[in-house]
PDB file of C-alpha atoms in Angstrom:
ATOM      1  CA  GLY A   1     -11.210  -8.716   5.602  1.00  0.00           C
ATOM      2  CA  GLN A   2      -9.240  -7.075   8.362  1.00  0.00           C
ATOM      3  CA  GLN A   3      -9.522  -3.319   8.713  1.00  0.00           C
ATOM      4  CA  LEU A   4      -7.516  -0.593  10.287  1.00  0.00           C
ATOM      5  CA  ASN A   5      -9.057   2.649  11.423  1.00  0.00           C
ATOM      6  CA  GLN A   6      -6.700   5.562  10.800  1.00  0.00           C
ATOM      7  CA  SER A   7      -7.298   9.115  12.037  1.00  0.00           C
ATOM      8  CA  PRO A   8      -7.516  11.829  11.244  1.00  0.00           C
ATOM      9  CA  GLN A   9      -8.340  11.499   7.585  1.00  0.00           C
ATOM     10  CA  SER A  10      -6.874  14.893   6.817  1.00  0.00           C
ATOM     11  CA  MET A  11      -4.855  17.576   8.517  1.00  0.00           C
ATOM     12  CA  PHE A  12      -4.177  21.200   7.655  1.00  0.00           C
ATOM     13  CA  ILE A  13      -1.311  22.666   9.660  1.00  0.00           C
ATOM     14  CA  GLN A  14       1.169  25.485   9.681  1.00  0.00           C
ATOM     15  CA  GLU A  15       4.814  24.854   8.895  1.00  0.00           C
ATOM     16  CA  GLY A  16       6.685  24.127  12.054  1.00  0.00           C
ATOM     17  CA  GLU A  17       3.794  22.486  13.887  1.00  0.00           C
ATOM     18  CA  ASP A  18       3.943  18.959  15.197  1.00  0.00           C
ATOM     19  CA  VAL A  19       1.696  16.288  13.724  1.00  0.00           C
ATOM     20  CA  SER A  20       0.144  13.198  15.286  1.00  0.00           C
ATOM     21  CA  MET A  21      -1.859  10.433  13.672  1.00  0.00           C
ATOM     22  CA  ASN A  22      -2.881   6.961  14.819  1.00  0.00           C
ATOM     23  CA  CYS A  23      -4.279   3.613  13.765  1.00  0.00           C
ATOM     24  CA  THR A  24      -6.405   1.121  15.635  1.00  0.00           C
ATOM     25  CA  SER A  25      -7.428  -2.379  14.766  1.00  0.00           C
ATOM     26  CA  SER A  26      -9.705  -5.061  16.090  1.00  0.00           C
ATOM     27  CA  SER A  27      -6.969  -7.621  15.219  1.00  0.00           C
ATOM     28  CA  ILE A  28      -3.545  -8.195  16.543  1.00  0.00           C
ATOM     29  CA  PHE A  29      -0.661  -7.651  14.180  1.00  0.00           C
ATOM     30  CA  ASN A  30       2.934  -8.889  14.346  1.00  0.00           C
ATOM     31  CA  THR A  31       4.367  -5.826  12.655  1.00  0.00           C
ATOM     32  CA  TRP A  32       3.209  -2.245  12.249  1.00  0.00           C
ATOM     33  CA  LEU A  33       4.468  -0.150   9.379  1.00  0.00           C
ATOM     34  CA  TRP A  34       4.140   3.512   8.466  1.00  0.00           C
ATOM     35  CA  TYR A  35       4.260   4.566   4.805  1.00  0.00           C
ATOM     36  CA  LYS A  36       4.295   7.921   3.076  1.00  0.00           C
ATOM     37  CA  GLN A  37       2.947   8.522  -0.442  1.00  0.00           C
ATOM     38  CA  ASP A  38       4.063  11.572  -2.415  1.00  0.00           C
ATOM     39  CA  PRO A  39       1.762  12.804  -5.169  1.00  0.00           C
ATOM     40  CA  GLY A  40       2.019  10.569  -8.238  1.00  0.00           C
ATOM     41  CA  GLU A  41       4.142   7.983  -6.522  1.00  0.00           C
ATOM     42  CA  GLY A  42       3.725   4.704  -4.674  1.00  0.00           C
ATOM     43  CA  PRO A  43       3.997   4.485  -0.893  1.00  0.00           C
ATOM     44  CA  VAL A  44       7.479   4.438   0.594  1.00  0.00           C
ATOM     45  CA  LEU A  45       8.300   2.869   3.980  1.00  0.00           C
ATOM     46  CA  LEU A  46       9.109   5.340   6.778  1.00  0.00           C
ATOM     47  CA  ILE A  47       9.258   3.222   9.926  1.00  0.00           C
ATOM     48  CA  ALA A  48       8.762  -0.459  10.827  1.00  0.00           C
ATOM     49  CA  LEU A  49       7.804  -1.679  14.323  1.00  0.00           C
ATOM     50  CA  TYR A  50       8.227  -5.262  15.465  1.00  0.00           C
ATOM     51  CA  LYS A  51       7.546  -5.478  19.240  1.00  0.00           C
ATOM     52  CA  ALA A  52       4.668  -4.417  21.436  1.00  0.00           C
ATOM     53  CA  GLY A  53       5.615  -1.204  23.193  1.00  0.00           C
ATOM     54  CA  GLU A  54       8.465  -0.428  20.795  1.00  0.00           C
ATOM     55  CA  LEU A  55       9.155   3.235  20.195  1.00  0.00           C
ATOM     56  CA  THR A  56      11.186   4.010  17.093  1.00  0.00           C
ATOM     57  CA  SER A  57      12.492   7.243  15.648  1.00  0.00           C
ATOM     58  CA  ASN A  58      13.598   8.205  12.148  1.00  0.00           C
ATOM     59  CA  GLY A  59      14.757  11.837  12.155  1.00  0.00           C
ATOM     60  CA  ARG A  60      11.710  13.962  12.982  1.00  0.00           C
ATOM     61  CA  LEU A  61       9.407  10.978  12.861  1.00  0.00           C
ATOM     62  CA  THR A  62       8.542   8.830  15.899  1.00  0.00           C
ATOM     63  CA  ALA A  63       6.254   5.835  15.893  1.00  0.00           C
ATOM     64  CA  GLN A  64       5.092   3.417  18.553  1.00  0.00           C
ATOM     65  CA  PHE A  65       3.774  -0.127  18.500  1.00  0.00           C
ATOM     66  CA  GLY A  66       0.910  -0.250  21.009  1.00  0.00           C
ATOM     67  CA  ILE A  67       1.147  -2.602  24.005  1.00  0.00           C
ATOM     68  CA  THR A  68      -2.038  -4.385  22.980  1.00  0.00           C
ATOM     69  CA  ARG A  69      -0.598  -4.888  19.455  1.00  0.00           C
ATOM     70  CA  LYS A  70      -3.792  -3.380  18.097  1.00  0.00           C
ATOM     71  CA  ASP A  71      -2.673   0.145  17.622  1.00  0.00           C
ATOM     72  CA  SER A  72       0.155   2.432  16.579  1.00  0.00           C
ATOM     73  CA  PHE A  73       0.820   6.145  16.319  1.00  0.00           C
ATOM     74  CA  LEU A  74       3.109   8.318  14.188  1.00  0.00           C
ATOM     75  CA  ASN A  75       4.335  11.759  15.287  1.00  0.00           C
ATOM     76  CA  ILE A  76       6.128  14.275  13.043  1.00  0.00           C
ATOM     77  CA  SER A  77       7.886  17.110  14.801  1.00  0.00           C
ATOM     78  CA  ALA A  78       8.498  20.558  13.367  1.00  0.00           C
ATOM     79  CA  SER A  79       6.793  19.924  10.057  1.00  0.00           C
ATOM     80  CA  ILE A  80       8.349  21.201   6.805  1.00  0.00           C
ATOM     81  CA  PRO A  81       6.823  21.587   3.344  1.00  0.00           C
ATOM     82  CA  SER A  82       8.204  18.281   2.038  1.00  0.00           C
ATOM     83  CA  ASP A  83       6.174  16.419   4.694  1.00  0.00           C
ATOM     84  CA  VAL A  84       3.129  16.979   2.556  1.00  0.00           C
ATOM     85  CA  GLY A  85       1.589  13.730   1.306  1.00  0.00           C
ATOM     86  CA  ILE A  86      -0.612  10.866   2.396  1.00  0.00           C
ATOM     87  CA  TYR A  87       0.520   8.751   5.370  1.00  0.00           C
ATOM     88  CA  PHE A  88      -0.639   5.188   5.721  1.00  0.00           C
ATOM     89  CA  CYS A  89      -0.381   2.808   8.598  1.00  0.00           C
ATOM     90  CA  ALA A  90      -0.227  -0.909   7.786  1.00  0.00           C
ATOM     91  CA  GLY A  91      -0.418  -4.044   9.881  1.00  0.00           C
ATOM     92  CA  GLN A  92       1.285  -7.243   8.750  1.00  0.00           C
ATOM     93  CA  SER A  93      -0.074 -10.674   9.570  1.00  0.00           C
ATOM     94  CA  TYR A  94       0.104 -14.162   8.229  1.00  0.00           C
ATOM     95  CA  LEU A  95       1.331 -14.808   4.639  1.00  0.00           C
ATOM     96  CA  GLN A  96       2.970 -11.379   4.994  1.00  0.00           C
ATOM     97  CA  LYS A  97      -0.066  -9.575   3.638  1.00  0.00           C
ATOM     98  CA  LEU A  98      -0.364  -5.976   4.563  1.00  0.00           C
ATOM     99  CA  VAL A  99      -3.621  -4.410   5.764  1.00  0.00           C
ATOM    100  CA  PHE A 100      -3.685  -0.618   5.266  1.00  0.00           C
ATOM    101  CA  GLY A 101      -5.426   2.172   7.042  1.00  0.00           C
ATOM    102  CA  GLN A 102      -7.464   4.727   5.110  1.00  0.00           C
ATOM    103  CA  GLY A 103      -4.653   7.237   5.044  1.00  0.00           C
ATOM    104  CA  THR A 104      -4.060  10.697   6.529  1.00  0.00           C
ATOM    105  CA  ARG A 105      -3.649  13.472   3.999  1.00  0.00           C
ATOM    106  CA  LEU A 106      -1.279  16.097   5.371  1.00  0.00           C
ATOM    107  CA  THR A 107      -1.395  19.702   4.011  1.00  0.00           C
ATOM    108  CA  ILE A 108       1.028  22.285   5.247  1.00  0.00           C
ATOM    109  CA  ASN A 109       0.570  26.032   4.984  1.00  0.00           C
ATOM    110  CA  PRO A 110       3.928  27.830   4.696  1.00  0.00           C
TER     111      PRO A 110
ATOM    112  CA  ASP B   1      17.447  -0.811  -4.889  1.00  0.00           C
ATOM    113  CA  VAL B   2      14.468  -2.907  -5.971  1.00  0.00           C
ATOM    114  CA  LYS B   3      12.547  -1.411  -8.792  1.00  0.00           C
ATOM    115  CA  VAL B   4       8.851  -2.107  -9.434  1.00  0.00           C
ATOM    116  CA  THR B   5       7.702  -0.809 -12.743  1.00  0.00           C
ATOM    117  CA  GLN B   6       4.107  -0.443 -13.804  1.00  0.00           C
ATOM    118  CA  SER B   7       3.726  -0.170 -17.531  1.00  0.00           C
ATOM    119  CA  SER B   8       1.331   2.756 -17.642  1.00  0.00           C
ATOM    120  CA  ARG B   9       0.885   5.801 -15.422  1.00  0.00           C
ATOM    121  CA  TYR B  10      -2.527   6.738 -16.849  1.00  0.00           C
ATOM    122  CA  LEU B  11      -5.080   4.654 -18.769  1.00  0.00           C
ATOM    123  CA  VAL B  12      -8.491   5.509 -20.113  1.00  0.00           C
ATOM    124  CA  LYS B  13     -10.667   2.602 -21.149  1.00  0.00           C
ATOM    125  CA  ARG B  14     -14.304   2.098 -22.165  1.00  0.00           C
ATOM    126  CA  THR B  15     -16.871   0.129 -20.211  1.00  0.00           C
ATOM    127  CA  GLY B  16     -16.787  -3.511 -21.233  1.00  0.00           C
ATOM    128  CA  GLU B  17     -13.181  -3.514 -22.506  1.00  0.00           C
ATOM    129  CA  LYS B  18     -10.698  -6.072 -21.308  1.00  0.00           C
ATOM    130  CA  VAL B  19      -7.867  -4.262 -19.541  1.00  0.00           C
ATOM    131  CA  PHE B  20      -4.357  -5.499 -18.686  1.00  0.00           C
ATOM    132  CA  LEU B  21      -2.241  -3.790 -16.048  1.00  0.00           C
ATOM    133  CA  GLU B  22       1.345  -4.927 -16.073  1.00  0.00           C
ATOM    134  CA  CYS B  23       3.874  -4.904 -13.259  1.00  0.00           C
ATOM    135  CA  VAL B  24       7.529  -5.989 -13.431  1.00  0.00           C
ATOM    136  CA  GLN B  25      10.044  -6.223 -10.591  1.00  0.00           C
ATOM    137  CA  ASP B  26      13.797  -6.627 -11.066  1.00  0.00           C
ATOM    138  CA  MET B  27      14.956  -8.277  -7.837  1.00  0.00           C
ATOM    139  CA  ASP B  28      13.740 -11.863  -7.951  1.00  0.00           C
ATOM    140  CA  HIS B  29      11.096 -11.342  -5.265  1.00  0.00           C
ATOM    141  CA  GLU B  30       8.786 -14.245  -4.619  1.00  0.00           C
ATOM    142  CA  ASN B  31       5.746 -12.305  -3.499  1.00  0.00           C
ATOM    143  CA  MET B  32       3.813  -9.780  -5.604  1.00  0.00           C
ATOM    144  CA  PHE B  33       0.624  -7.892  -4.822  1.00  0.00           C
ATOM    145  CA  TRP B  34      -2.029  -5.777  -6.508  1.00  0.00           C
ATOM    146  CA  TYR B  35      -3.829  -3.126  -4.530  1.00  0.00           C
ATOM    147  CA  ARG B  36      -6.312  -0.459  -5.465  1.00  0.00           C
ATOM    148  CA  GLN B  37      -6.350   2.902  -3.779  1.00  0.00           C
ATOM    149  CA  ASP B  38      -9.476   4.977  -3.347  1.00  0.00           C
ATOM    150  CA  PRO B  39      -9.877   8.181  -1.288  1.00  0.00           C
ATOM    151  CA  GLY B  40     -11.050   7.408   2.213  1.00  0.00           C
ATOM    152  CA  LEU B  41     -10.562   3.681   1.776  1.00  0.00           C
ATOM    153  CA  GLY B  42      -6.815   3.350   1.740  1.00  0.00           C
ATOM    154  CA  LEU B  43      -5.181   0.506  -0.108  1.00  0.00           C
ATOM    155  CA  ARG B  44      -7.231  -2.641  -0.542  1.00  0.00           C
ATOM    156  CA  LEU B  45      -5.683  -5.943  -1.617  1.00  0.00           C
ATOM    157  CA  ILE B  46      -7.095  -7.399  -4.794  1.00  0.00           C
ATOM    158  CA  TYR B  47      -4.823 -10.406  -5.472  1.00  0.00           C
ATOM    159  CA  PHE B  48      -1.410 -11.620  -4.480  1.00  0.00           C
ATOM    160  CA  SER B  49       0.996 -14.258  -5.699  1.00  0.00           C
ATOM    161  CA  TYR B  50       3.717 -16.033  -3.750  1.00  0.00           C
ATOM    162  CA  ASP B  51       5.248 -17.932  -6.690  1.00  0.00           C
ATOM    163  CA  VAL B  52       5.046 -18.406 -10.416  1.00  0.00           C
ATOM    164  CA  LYS B  53       1.552 -19.612 -11.461  1.00  0.00           C
ATOM    165  CA  MET B  54       0.330 -19.288  -7.869  1.00  0.00           C
ATOM    166  CA  LYS B  55      -2.327 -16.743  -6.895  1.00  0.00           C
ATOM    167  CA  GLU B  56      -4.474 -15.972  -3.959  1.00  0.00           C
ATOM    168  CA  LYS B  57      -7.536 -13.802  -3.627  1.00  0.00           C
ATOM    169  CA  GLY B  58      -7.242 -10.676  -1.498  1.00  0.00           C
ATOM    170  CA  ASP B  59     -10.083  -8.733   0.035  1.00  0.00           C
ATOM    171  CA  ILE B  60     -11.738  -7.422  -3.178  1.00  0.00           C
ATOM    172  CA  PRO B  61     -11.069  -9.884  -6.050  1.00  0.00           C
ATOM    173  CA  GLU B  62     -14.458  -9.553  -7.678  1.00  0.00           C
ATOM    174  CA  GLY B  63     -14.185  -8.369 -11.290  1.00  0.00           C
ATOM    175  CA  TYR B  64     -10.445  -9.012 -11.454  1.00  0.00           C
ATOM    176  CA  SER B  65      -8.111 -11.844 -12.301  1.00  0.00           C
ATOM    177  CA  VAL B  66      -4.329 -12.118 -12.362  1.00  0.00           C
ATOM    178  CA  SER B  67      -1.579 -13.931 -14.191  1.00  0.00           C
ATOM    179  CA  ARG B  68       1.929 -14.787 -13.083  1.00  0.00           C
ATOM    180  CA  GLU B  69       3.721 -16.746 -15.823  1.00  0.00           C
ATOM    181  CA  LYS B  70       7.175 -15.445 -14.914  1.00  0.00           C
ATOM    182  CA  LYS B  71       8.602 -14.564 -11.529  1.00  0.00           C
ATOM    183  CA  GLU B  72       9.244 -10.946 -12.425  1.00  0.00           C
ATOM    184  CA  ARG B  73       5.866 -10.196 -13.952  1.00  0.00           C
ATOM    185  CA  PHE B  74       2.464  -9.977 -12.329  1.00  0.00           C
ATOM    186  CA  SER B  75      -0.483  -8.880 -14.438  1.00  0.00           C
ATOM    187  CA  LEU B  76      -3.884  -7.657 -13.269  1.00  0.00           C
ATOM    188  CA  ILE B  77      -6.764  -8.251 -15.648  1.00  0.00           C
ATOM    189  CA  LEU B  78     -10.124  -6.565 -15.712  1.00  0.00           C
ATOM    190  CA  GLU B  79     -12.200  -8.951 -17.820  1.00  0.00           C
ATOM    191  CA  SER B  80     -14.898  -6.408 -18.555  1.00  0.00           C
ATOM    192  CA  ALA B  81     -14.109  -2.990 -17.176  1.00  0.00           C
ATOM    193  CA  SER B  82     -16.820  -1.093 -15.342  1.00  0.00           C
ATOM    194  CA  THR B  83     -16.936   2.486 -14.133  1.00  0.00           C
ATOM    195  CA  ASN B  84     -16.630   1.399 -10.492  1.00  0.00           C
ATOM    196  CA  GLN B  85     -13.196   0.095 -11.332  1.00  0.00           C
ATOM    197  CA  THR B  86     -11.963   3.611 -11.941  1.00  0.00           C
ATOM    198  CA  SER B  87      -9.182   3.899  -9.394  1.00  0.00           C
ATOM    199  CA  MET B  88      -5.432   4.033  -8.726  1.00  0.00           C
ATOM    200  CA  TYR B  89      -3.851   0.584  -8.978  1.00  0.00           C
ATOM    201  CA  LEU B  90      -0.619  -0.170  -7.113  1.00  0.00           C
ATOM    202  CA  CYS B  91       1.622  -3.119  -7.566  1.00  0.00           C
ATOM    203  CA  ALA B  92       4.131  -4.254  -4.892  1.00  0.00           C
ATOM    204  CA  SER B  93       6.736  -6.889  -4.450  1.00  0.00           C
ATOM    205  CA  LEU B  94       8.294  -8.447  -1.355  1.00  0.00           C
ATOM    206  CA  LEU B  95      11.167 -10.760  -0.618  1.00  0.00           C
ATOM    207  CA  VAL B  96      10.054 -13.725   1.507  1.00  0.00           C
ATOM    208  CA  GLY B  97      11.060 -13.281   5.128  1.00  0.00           C
ATOM    209  CA  TRP B  98      11.207  -9.496   4.895  1.00  0.00           C
ATOM    210  CA  ASP B  99       8.699  -6.786   5.543  1.00  0.00           C
ATOM    211  CA  ARG B 100       9.931  -4.204   3.082  1.00  0.00           C
ATOM    212  CA  TYR B 101       7.312  -4.009   0.394  1.00  0.00           C
ATOM    213  CA  THR B 102       8.429  -2.011  -2.674  1.00  0.00           C
ATOM    214  CA  PHE B 103       5.630  -0.282  -4.548  1.00  0.00           C
ATOM    215  CA  GLY B 104       5.389   0.804  -8.113  1.00  0.00           C
ATOM    216  CA  SER B 105       4.354   4.384  -8.976  1.00  0.00           C
ATOM    217  CA  GLY B 106       0.801   3.310  -9.723  1.00  0.00           C
ATOM    218  CA  THR B 107      -1.540   3.271 -12.704  1.00  0.00           C
ATOM    219  CA  ARG B 108      -4.477   5.623 -12.620  1.00  0.00           C
ATOM    220  CA  LEU B 109      -7.254   3.899 -14.540  1.00  0.00           C
ATOM    221  CA  THR B 110     -10.363   5.750 -15.718  1.00  0.00           C
ATOM    222  CA  VAL B 111     -13.253   3.679 -17.156  1.00  0.00           C
ATOM    223  CA  VAL B 112     -15.684   5.738 -19.153  1.00  0.00           C
TER     224      VAL B 112
END
């Protein structure tokens, strides 16, 4: 099936640092989504992107839909302890199936 | 808010057992999905259903089957559990025409 390559797989940062992660695909997607999963919970949607080139913010989070429609990035500014978790990118294609990246595990040292 | 409820948070089963994982959503969504989550592999689609009694294979359907007899309930079945099916299983639902998947909290299955 389709695959997304998400990097990095893990990050260890200090509180207050900025974070950047990205996803690339060999396929074009119509929608890019970014999810966060807290420990013991299911993923929750953070940001949805619908147009190539679109840049969208949600508080300290900023995400962009790549011009080629084959990539996306997520930035988190001024990280805080509650940002800890696993972040997933996802591309949406026909039949509204989601294809997920491998996830980025974020750990923050206070 | 839509709620997706998975019946068990943790399950331990023996090799060869038949295992049922249940998922119920309360918002009349047409589409429901089963994913498994493994470290380094992300979420991989096992099966999905876009209507009652309808099902489609995802990317990794081998060793699994599903049942959707009622709109609100989507069951994942492991006919004969094996140790390589030890994983976190996530159910999700989606309203047709929208992109907002809602996930359950997951069932962590261990097969011994």
